[in-house]
PDB file of C-alpha atoms in Angstrom:
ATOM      1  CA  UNK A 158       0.000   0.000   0.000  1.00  0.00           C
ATOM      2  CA  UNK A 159       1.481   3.364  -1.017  1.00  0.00           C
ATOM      3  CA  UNK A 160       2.855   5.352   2.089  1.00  0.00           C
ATOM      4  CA  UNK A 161       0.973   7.848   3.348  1.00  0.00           C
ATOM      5  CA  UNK A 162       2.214  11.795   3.212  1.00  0.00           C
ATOM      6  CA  UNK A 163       1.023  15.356   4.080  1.00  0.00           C
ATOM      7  CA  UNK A 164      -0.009  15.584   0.924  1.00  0.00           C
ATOM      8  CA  UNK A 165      -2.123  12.157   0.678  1.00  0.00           C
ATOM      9  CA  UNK A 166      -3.960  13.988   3.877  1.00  0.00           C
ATOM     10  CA  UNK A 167      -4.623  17.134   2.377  1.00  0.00           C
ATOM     11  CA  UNK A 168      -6.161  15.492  -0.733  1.00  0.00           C
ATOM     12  CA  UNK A 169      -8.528  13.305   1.035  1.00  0.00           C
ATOM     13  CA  UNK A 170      -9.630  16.101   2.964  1.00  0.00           C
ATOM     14  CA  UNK A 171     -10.299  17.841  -0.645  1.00  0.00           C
ATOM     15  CA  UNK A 172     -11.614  14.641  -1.894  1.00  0.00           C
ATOM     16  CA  UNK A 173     -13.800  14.396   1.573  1.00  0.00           C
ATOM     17  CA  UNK A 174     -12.672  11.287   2.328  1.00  0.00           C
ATOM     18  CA  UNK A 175     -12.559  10.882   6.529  1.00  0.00           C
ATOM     19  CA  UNK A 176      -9.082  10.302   7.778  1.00  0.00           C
ATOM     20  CA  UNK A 177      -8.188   7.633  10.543  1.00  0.00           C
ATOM     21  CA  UNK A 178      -6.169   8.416  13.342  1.00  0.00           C
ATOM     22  CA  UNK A 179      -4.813   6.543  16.413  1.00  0.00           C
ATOM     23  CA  UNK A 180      -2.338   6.539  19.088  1.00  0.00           C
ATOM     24  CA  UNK A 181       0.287   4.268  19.630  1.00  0.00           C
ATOM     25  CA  UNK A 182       3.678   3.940  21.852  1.00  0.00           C
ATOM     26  CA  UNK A 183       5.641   0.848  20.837  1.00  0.00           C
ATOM     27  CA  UNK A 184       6.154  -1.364  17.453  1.00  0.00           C
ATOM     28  CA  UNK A 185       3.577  -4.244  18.060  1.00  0.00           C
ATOM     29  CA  UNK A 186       1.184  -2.134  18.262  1.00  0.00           C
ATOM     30  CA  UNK A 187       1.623   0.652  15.611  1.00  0.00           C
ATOM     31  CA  UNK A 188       2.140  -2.461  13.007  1.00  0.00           C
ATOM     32  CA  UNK A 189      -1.140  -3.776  13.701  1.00  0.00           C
ATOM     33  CA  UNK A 190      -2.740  -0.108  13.240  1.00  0.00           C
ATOM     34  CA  UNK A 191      -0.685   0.153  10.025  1.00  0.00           C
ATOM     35  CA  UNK A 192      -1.701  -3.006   8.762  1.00  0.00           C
ATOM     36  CA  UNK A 193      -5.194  -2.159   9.345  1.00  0.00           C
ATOM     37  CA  UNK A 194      -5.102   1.080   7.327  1.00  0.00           C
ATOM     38  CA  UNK A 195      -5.013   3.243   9.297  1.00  0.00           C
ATOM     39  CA  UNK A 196      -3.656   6.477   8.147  1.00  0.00           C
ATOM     40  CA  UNK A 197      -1.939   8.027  10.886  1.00  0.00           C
ATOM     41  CA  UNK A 198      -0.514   7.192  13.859  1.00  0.00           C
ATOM     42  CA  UNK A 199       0.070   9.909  16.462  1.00  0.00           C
ATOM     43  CA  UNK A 200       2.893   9.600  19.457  1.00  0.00           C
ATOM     44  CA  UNK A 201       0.774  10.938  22.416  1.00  0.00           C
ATOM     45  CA  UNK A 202       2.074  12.393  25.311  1.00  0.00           C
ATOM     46  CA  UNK A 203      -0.935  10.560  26.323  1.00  0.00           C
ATOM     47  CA  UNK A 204       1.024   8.089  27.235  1.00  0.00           C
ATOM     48  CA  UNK A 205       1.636   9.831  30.320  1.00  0.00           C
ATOM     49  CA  UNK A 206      -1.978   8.601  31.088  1.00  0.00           C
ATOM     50  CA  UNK A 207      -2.335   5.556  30.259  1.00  0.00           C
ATOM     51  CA  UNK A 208       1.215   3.918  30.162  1.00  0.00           C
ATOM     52  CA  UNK A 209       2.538   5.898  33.276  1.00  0.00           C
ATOM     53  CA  UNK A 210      -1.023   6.040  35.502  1.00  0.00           C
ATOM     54  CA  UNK A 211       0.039  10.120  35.556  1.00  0.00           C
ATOM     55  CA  UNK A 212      -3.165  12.341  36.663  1.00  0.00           C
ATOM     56  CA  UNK A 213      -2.488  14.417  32.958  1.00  0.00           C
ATOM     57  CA  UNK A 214       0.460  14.763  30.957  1.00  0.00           C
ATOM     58  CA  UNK A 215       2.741  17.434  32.194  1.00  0.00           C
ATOM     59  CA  UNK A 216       5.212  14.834  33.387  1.00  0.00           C
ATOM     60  CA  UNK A 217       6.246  13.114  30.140  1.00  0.00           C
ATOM     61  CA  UNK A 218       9.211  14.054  29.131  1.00  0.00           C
ATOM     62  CA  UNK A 219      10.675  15.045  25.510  1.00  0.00           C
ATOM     63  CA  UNK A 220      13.559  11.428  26.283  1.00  0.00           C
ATOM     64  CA  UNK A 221      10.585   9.339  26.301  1.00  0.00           C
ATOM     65  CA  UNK A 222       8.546  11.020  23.624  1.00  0.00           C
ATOM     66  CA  UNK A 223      11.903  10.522  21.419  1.00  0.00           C
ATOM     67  CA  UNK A 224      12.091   7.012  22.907  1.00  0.00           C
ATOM     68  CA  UNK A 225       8.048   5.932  21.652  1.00  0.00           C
ATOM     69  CA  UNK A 226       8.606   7.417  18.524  1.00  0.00           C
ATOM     70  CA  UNK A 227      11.637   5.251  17.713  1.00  0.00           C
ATOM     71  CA  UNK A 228       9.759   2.335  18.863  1.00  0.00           C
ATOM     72  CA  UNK A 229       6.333   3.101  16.805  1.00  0.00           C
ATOM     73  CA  UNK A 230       8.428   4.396  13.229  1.00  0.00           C
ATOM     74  CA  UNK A 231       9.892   0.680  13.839  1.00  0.00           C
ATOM     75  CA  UNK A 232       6.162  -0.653  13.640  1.00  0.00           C
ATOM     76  CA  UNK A 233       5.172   1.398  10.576  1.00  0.00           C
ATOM     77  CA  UNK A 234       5.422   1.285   6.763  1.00  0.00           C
ATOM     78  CA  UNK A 235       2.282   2.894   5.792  1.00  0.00           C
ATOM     79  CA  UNK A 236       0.476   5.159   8.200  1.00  0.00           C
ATOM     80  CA  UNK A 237       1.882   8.830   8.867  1.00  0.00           C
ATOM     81  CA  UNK A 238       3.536   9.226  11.850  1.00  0.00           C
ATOM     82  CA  UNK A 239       2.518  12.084  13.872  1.00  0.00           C
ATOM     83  CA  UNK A 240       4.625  12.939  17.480  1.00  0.00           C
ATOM     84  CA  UNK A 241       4.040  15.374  20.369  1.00  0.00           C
ATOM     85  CA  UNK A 242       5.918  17.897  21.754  1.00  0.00           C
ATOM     86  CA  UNK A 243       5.370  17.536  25.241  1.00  0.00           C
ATOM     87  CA  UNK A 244       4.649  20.305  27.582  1.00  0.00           C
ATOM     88  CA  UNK A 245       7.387  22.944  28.353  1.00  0.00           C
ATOM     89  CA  UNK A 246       9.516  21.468  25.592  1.00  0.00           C
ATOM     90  CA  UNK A 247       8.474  24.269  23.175  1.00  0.00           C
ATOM     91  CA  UNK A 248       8.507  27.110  25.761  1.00  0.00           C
ATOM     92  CA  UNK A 249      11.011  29.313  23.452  1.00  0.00           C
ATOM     93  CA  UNK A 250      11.945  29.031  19.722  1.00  0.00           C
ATOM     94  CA  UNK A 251      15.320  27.591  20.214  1.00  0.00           C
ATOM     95  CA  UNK A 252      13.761  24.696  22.391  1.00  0.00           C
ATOM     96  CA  UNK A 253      11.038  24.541  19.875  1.00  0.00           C
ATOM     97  CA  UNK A 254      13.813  23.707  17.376  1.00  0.00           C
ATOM     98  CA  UNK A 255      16.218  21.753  18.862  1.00  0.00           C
ATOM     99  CA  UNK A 256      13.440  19.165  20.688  1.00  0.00           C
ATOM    100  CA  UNK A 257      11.216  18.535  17.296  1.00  0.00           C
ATOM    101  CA  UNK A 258      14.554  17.943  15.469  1.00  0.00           C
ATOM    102  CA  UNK A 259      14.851  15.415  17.535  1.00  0.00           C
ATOM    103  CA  UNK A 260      11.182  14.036  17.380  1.00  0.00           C
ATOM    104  CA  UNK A 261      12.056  14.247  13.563  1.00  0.00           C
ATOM    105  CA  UNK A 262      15.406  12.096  13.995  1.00  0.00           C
ATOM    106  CA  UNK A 263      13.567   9.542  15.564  1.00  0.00           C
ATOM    107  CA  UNK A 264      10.767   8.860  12.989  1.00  0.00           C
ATOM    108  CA  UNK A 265       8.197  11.153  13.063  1.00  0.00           C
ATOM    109  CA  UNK A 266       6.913  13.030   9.667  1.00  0.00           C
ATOM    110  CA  UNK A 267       5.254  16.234  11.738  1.00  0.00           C
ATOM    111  CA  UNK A 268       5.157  17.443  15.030  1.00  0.00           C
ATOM    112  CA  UNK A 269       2.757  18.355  17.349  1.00  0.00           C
ATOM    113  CA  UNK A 270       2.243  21.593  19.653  1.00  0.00           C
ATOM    114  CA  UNK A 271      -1.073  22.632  21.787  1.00  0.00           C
ATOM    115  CA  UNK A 272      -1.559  26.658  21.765  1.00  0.00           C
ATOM    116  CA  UNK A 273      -2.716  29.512  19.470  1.00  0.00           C
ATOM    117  CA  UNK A 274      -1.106  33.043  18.603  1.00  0.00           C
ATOM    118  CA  UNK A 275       1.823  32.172  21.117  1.00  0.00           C
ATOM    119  CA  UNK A 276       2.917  29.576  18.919  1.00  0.00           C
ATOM    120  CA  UNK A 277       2.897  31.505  15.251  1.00  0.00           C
ATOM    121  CA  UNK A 278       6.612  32.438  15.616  1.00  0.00           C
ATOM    122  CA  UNK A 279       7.001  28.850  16.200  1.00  0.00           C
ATOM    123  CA  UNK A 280       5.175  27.294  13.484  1.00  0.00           C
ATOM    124  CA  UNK A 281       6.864  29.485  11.285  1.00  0.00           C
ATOM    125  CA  UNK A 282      10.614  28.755  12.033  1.00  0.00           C
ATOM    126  CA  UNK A 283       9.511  25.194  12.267  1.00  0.00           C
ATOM    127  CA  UNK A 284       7.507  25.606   8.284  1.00  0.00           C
ATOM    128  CA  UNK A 285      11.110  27.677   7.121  1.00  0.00           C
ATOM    129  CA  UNK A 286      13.079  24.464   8.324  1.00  0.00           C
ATOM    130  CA  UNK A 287      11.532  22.037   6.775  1.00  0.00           C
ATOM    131  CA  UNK A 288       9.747  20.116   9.645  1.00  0.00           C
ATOM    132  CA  UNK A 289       5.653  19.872   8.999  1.00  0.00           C
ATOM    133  CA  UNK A 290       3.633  20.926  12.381  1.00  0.00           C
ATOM    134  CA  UNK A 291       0.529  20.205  13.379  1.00  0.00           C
ATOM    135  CA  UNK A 292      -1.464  22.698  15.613  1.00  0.00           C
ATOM    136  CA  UNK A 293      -3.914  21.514  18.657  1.00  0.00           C
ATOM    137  CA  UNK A 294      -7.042  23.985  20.115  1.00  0.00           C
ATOM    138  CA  UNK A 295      -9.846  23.524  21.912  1.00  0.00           C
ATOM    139  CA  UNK A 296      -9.076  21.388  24.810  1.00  0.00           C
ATOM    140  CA  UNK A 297      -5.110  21.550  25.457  1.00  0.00           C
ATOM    141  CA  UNK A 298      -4.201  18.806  28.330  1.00  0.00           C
ATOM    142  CA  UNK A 299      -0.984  20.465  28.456  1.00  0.00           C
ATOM    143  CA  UNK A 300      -2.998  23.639  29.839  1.00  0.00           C
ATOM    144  CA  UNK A 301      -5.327  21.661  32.279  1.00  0.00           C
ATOM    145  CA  UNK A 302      -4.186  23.751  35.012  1.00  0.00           C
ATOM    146  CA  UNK A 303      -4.846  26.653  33.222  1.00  0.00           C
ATOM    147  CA  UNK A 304      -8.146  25.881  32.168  1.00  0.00           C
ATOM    148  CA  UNK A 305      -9.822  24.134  35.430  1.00  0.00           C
ATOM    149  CA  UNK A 306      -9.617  20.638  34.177  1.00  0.00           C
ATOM    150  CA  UNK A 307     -10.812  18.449  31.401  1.00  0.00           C
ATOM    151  CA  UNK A 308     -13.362  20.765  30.185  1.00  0.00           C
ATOM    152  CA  UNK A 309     -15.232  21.544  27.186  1.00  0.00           C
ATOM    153  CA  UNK A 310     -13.617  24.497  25.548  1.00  0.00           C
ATOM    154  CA  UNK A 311     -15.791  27.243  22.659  1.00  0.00           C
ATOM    155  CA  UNK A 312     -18.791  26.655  24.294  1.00  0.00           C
ATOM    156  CA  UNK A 313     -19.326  30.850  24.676  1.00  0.00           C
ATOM    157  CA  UNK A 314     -19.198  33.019  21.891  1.00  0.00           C
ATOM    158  CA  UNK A 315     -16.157  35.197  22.308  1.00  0.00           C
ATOM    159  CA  UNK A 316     -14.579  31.775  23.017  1.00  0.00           C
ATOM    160  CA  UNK A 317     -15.668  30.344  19.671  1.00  0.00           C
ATOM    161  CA  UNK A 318     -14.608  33.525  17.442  1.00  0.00           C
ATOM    162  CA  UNK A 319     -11.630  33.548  18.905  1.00  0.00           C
ATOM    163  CA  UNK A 320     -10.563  29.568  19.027  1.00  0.00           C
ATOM    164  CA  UNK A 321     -11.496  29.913  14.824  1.00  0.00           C
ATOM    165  CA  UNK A 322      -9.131  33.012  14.391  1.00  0.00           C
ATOM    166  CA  UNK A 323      -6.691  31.392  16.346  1.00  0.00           C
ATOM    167  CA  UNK A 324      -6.785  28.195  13.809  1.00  0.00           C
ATOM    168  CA  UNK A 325      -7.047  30.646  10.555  1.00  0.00           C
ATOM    169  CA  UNK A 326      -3.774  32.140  12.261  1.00  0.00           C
ATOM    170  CA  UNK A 327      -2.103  28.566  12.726  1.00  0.00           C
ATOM    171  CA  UNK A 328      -2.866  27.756   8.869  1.00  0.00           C
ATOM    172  CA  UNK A 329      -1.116  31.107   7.988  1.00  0.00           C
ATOM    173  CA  UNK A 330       1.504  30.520   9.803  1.00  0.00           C
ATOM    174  CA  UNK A 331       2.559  27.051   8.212  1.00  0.00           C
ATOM    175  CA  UNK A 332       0.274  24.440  10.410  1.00  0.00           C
ATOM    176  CA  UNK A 333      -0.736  21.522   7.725  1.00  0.00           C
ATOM    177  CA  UNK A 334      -3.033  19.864  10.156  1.00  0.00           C
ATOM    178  CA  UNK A 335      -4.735  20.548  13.316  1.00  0.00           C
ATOM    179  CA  UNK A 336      -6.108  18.891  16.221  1.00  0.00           C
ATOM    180  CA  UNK A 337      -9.212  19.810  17.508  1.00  0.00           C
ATOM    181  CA  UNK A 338     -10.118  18.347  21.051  1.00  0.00           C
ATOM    182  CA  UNK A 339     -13.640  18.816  23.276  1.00  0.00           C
ATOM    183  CA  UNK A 340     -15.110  21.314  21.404  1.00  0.00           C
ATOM    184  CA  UNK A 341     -19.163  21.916  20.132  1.00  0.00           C
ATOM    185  CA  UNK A 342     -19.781  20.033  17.106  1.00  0.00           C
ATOM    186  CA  UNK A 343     -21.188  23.504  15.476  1.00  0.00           C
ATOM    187  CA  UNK A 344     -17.823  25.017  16.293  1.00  0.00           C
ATOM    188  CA  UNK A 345     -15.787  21.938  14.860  1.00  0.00           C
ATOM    189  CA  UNK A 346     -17.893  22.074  11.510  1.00  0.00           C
ATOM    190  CA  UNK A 347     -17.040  25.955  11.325  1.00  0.00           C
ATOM    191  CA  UNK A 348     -13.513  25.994  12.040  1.00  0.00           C
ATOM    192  CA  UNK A 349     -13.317  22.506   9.334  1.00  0.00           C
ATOM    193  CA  UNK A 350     -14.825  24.577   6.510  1.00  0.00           C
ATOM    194  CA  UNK A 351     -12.549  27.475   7.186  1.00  0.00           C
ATOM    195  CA  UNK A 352      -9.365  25.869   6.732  1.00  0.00           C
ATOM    196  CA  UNK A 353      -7.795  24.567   3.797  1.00  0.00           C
ATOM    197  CA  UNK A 354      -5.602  21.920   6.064  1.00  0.00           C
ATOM    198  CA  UNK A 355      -7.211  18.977   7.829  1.00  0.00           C
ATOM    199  CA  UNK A 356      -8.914  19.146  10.734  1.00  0.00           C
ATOM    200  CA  UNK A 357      -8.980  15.925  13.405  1.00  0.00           C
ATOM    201  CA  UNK A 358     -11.368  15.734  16.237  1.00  0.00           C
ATOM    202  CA  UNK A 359     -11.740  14.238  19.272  1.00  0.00           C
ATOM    203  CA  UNK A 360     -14.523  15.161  21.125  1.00  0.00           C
ATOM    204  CA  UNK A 361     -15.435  17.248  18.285  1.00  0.00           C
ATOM    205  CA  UNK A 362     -18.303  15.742  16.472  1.00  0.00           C
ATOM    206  CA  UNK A 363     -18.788  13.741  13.346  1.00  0.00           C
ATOM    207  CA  UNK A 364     -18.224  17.097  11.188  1.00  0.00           C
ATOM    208  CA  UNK A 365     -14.298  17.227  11.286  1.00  0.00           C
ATOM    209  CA  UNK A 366     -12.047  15.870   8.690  1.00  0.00           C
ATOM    210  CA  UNK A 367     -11.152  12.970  10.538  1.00  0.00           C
ATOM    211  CA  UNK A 368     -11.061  11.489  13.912  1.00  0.00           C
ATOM    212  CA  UNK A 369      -8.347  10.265  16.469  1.00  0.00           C
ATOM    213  CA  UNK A 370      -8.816   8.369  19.522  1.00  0.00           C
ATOM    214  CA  UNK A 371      -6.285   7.257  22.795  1.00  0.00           C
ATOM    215  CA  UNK A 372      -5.916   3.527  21.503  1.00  0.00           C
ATOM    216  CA  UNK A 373      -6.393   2.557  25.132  1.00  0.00           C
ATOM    217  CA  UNK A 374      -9.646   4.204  25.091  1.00  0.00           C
ATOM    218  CA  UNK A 375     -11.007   2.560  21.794  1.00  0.00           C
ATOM    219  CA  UNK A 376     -10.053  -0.584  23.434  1.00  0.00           C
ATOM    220  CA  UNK A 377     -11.481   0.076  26.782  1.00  0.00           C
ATOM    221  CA  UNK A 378      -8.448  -0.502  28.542  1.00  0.00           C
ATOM    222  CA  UNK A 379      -7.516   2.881  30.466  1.00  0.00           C
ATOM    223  CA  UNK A 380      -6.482   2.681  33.774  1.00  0.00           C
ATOM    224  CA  UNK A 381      -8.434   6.064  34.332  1.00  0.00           C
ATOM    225  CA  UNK A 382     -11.833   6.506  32.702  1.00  0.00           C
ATOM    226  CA  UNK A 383     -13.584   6.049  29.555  1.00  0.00           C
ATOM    227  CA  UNK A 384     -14.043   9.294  28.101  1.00  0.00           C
ATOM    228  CA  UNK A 385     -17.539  10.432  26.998  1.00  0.00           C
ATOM    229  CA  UNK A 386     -16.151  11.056  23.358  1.00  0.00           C
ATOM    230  CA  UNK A 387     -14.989   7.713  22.896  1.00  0.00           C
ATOM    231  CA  UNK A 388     -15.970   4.291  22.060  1.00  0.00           C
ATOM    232  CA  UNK A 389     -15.115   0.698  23.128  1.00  0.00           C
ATOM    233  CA  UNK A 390     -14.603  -1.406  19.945  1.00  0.00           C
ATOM    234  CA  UNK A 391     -13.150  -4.629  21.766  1.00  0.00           C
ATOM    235  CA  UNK A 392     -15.965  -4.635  23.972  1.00  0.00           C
ATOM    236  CA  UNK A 393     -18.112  -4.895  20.603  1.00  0.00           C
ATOM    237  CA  UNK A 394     -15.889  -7.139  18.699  1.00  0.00           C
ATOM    238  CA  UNK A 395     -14.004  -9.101  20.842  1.00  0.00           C
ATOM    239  CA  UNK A 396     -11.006  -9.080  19.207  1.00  0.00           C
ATOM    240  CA  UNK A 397      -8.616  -6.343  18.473  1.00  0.00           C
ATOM    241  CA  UNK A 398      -7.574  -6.333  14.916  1.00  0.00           C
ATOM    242  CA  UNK A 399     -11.533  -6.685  14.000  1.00  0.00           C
ATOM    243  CA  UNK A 400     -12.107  -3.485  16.901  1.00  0.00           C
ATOM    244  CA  UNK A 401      -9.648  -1.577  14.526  1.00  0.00           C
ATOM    245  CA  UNK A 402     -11.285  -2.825  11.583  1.00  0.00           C
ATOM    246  CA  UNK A 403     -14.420  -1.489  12.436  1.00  0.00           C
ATOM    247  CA  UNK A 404     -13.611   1.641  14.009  1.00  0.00           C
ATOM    248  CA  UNK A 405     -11.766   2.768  10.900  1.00  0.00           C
ATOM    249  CA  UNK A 406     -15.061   1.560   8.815  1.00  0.00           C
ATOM    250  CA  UNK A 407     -17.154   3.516  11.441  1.00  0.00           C
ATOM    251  CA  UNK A 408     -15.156   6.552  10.378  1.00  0.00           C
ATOM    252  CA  UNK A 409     -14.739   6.281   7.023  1.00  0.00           C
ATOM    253  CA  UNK A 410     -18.393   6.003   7.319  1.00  0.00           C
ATOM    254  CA  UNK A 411     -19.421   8.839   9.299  1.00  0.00           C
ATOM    255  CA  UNK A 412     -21.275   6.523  11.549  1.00  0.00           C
ATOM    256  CA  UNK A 413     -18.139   7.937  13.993  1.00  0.00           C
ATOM    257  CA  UNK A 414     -18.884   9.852  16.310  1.00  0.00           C
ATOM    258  CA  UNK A 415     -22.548  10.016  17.094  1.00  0.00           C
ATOM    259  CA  UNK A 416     -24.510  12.583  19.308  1.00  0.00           C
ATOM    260  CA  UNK A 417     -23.613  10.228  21.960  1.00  0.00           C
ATOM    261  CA  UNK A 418     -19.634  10.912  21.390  1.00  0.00           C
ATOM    262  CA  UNK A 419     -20.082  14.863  20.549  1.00  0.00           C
ATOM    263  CA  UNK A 420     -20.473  17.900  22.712  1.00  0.00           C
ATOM    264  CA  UNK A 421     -23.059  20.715  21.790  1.00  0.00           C
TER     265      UNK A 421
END
């Protein structure tokens, strides 16, 4: 199957064809996702969650981000391989550099960052070098404190104008994707027609270009909680290459998220 670029995302966005996303932390796992067909595989400093039992994921570290995304580029011929920055490891534009070079040395094909007009200086040194970023809004885990918790972000007017301009600002600057995380589906359909890039939700309703879930979450395996924008697929397959199967159809389908998985 032919690898899977920027470009290959950008066109199925044009094309409106949904695109498939998924975390993963170590070989095994990312080949199974790959073989599946899925399209991209994102690095999450998630994994200070559900791999390290962390309360959020301030206390991952840019060592083991660079370790997991050794381990899942091992895994991976097909899918695009996505990697976060993790928090304070982008605080200035010289440790913006130097930390996604290395994400980039290890195997990823973009980075990741969570933040708005802070970030444009950023995204454009990052664009001028030659190393693809991808933007996150909405709900930025790396900002919990900040925000008061886990909490659905847009939800007031100012809010929404702002979170849009602050995504039109991202795609000027260089982003080529962007994450957009517990959010109101009407907000997540706007800020998806406005850009020209492609748009990912979680916990963003069925109206974005493309989904991503925690793979511990779509296999109902967190050591946490289930989130309410998320799905168990083992639970309805029993099996986990069949769980991917279907949550990649589900998507590709639109049947992905419903009501039940969205936020108004």
């Amino acid at each position: 199957m032919k690898k899977v670029t920027i470009s290959t995302l950008i066109k199925m966005k044009q094309q409106g064809e949904r695109i498939t996303v998924i975390t993963a932390y170590d070989a095994s796992f990312a080949k199974l996702f790959d073989e599946q067909g899925m399209d991209a595989i994102l690095i999450g400093d998630s994994l200070g969650m559900v791999l390290m039992g962390e309360d959020d994921t301030l206390p991952v570290t840019i060592e083991q981000m660079v370790y997991h995304t050794r381990s899942v580029k091992k895994g991976t011929q097909r899918a695009f391989v996505i990697a976060d920055m993790p928090f304070m490891s982008y605080a200035t534009t010289e440790q913006t550099y130097t930390n996604a070079a290395r994400l980039m040395a290890a195997g990823a094909s973009m980075v990741k960052m969570e933040g708005g007009d802070w970030l444009l200086d950023s995204v454009r040194g990052l664009t001028e070098r030659g190393i693809p970023v991808c933007g996150h809004l909405g709900l930025t885990p790396q900002s919990v404190h900040k925000l008061g918790g886990f909490r659905v972000q847009g939800r007031e007017q100012q809010q929404a104008e702002d979170l849009i301009n602050q995504a039109m600002a991202l795609e000027n600057a260089g982003a080529q994707m962007l994450v957009l995380e517990c959010v109101p589906t009407e907000l997540a359909r706007r800020v998806t027609e406005a850009l020209s890039i492609p748009v990912i939700g979680i916990g963003a309703g069925p109206d974005t270009d493309g989904q991503v879930l925690v793979m511990h979450d779509m296999l109902g395996v967190s050591a946490n909680y289930m989130p309410k924008f998320s799905k168990n697929y083992l639970a309805l397959c029993g099996d986990i290459r069949k769980a991917v199967s279907l949550y990649i159809e589900e998507v590709k389908q639109g049947k992905f998220p419903t009501d039940e998985q969205s936020f108004s």
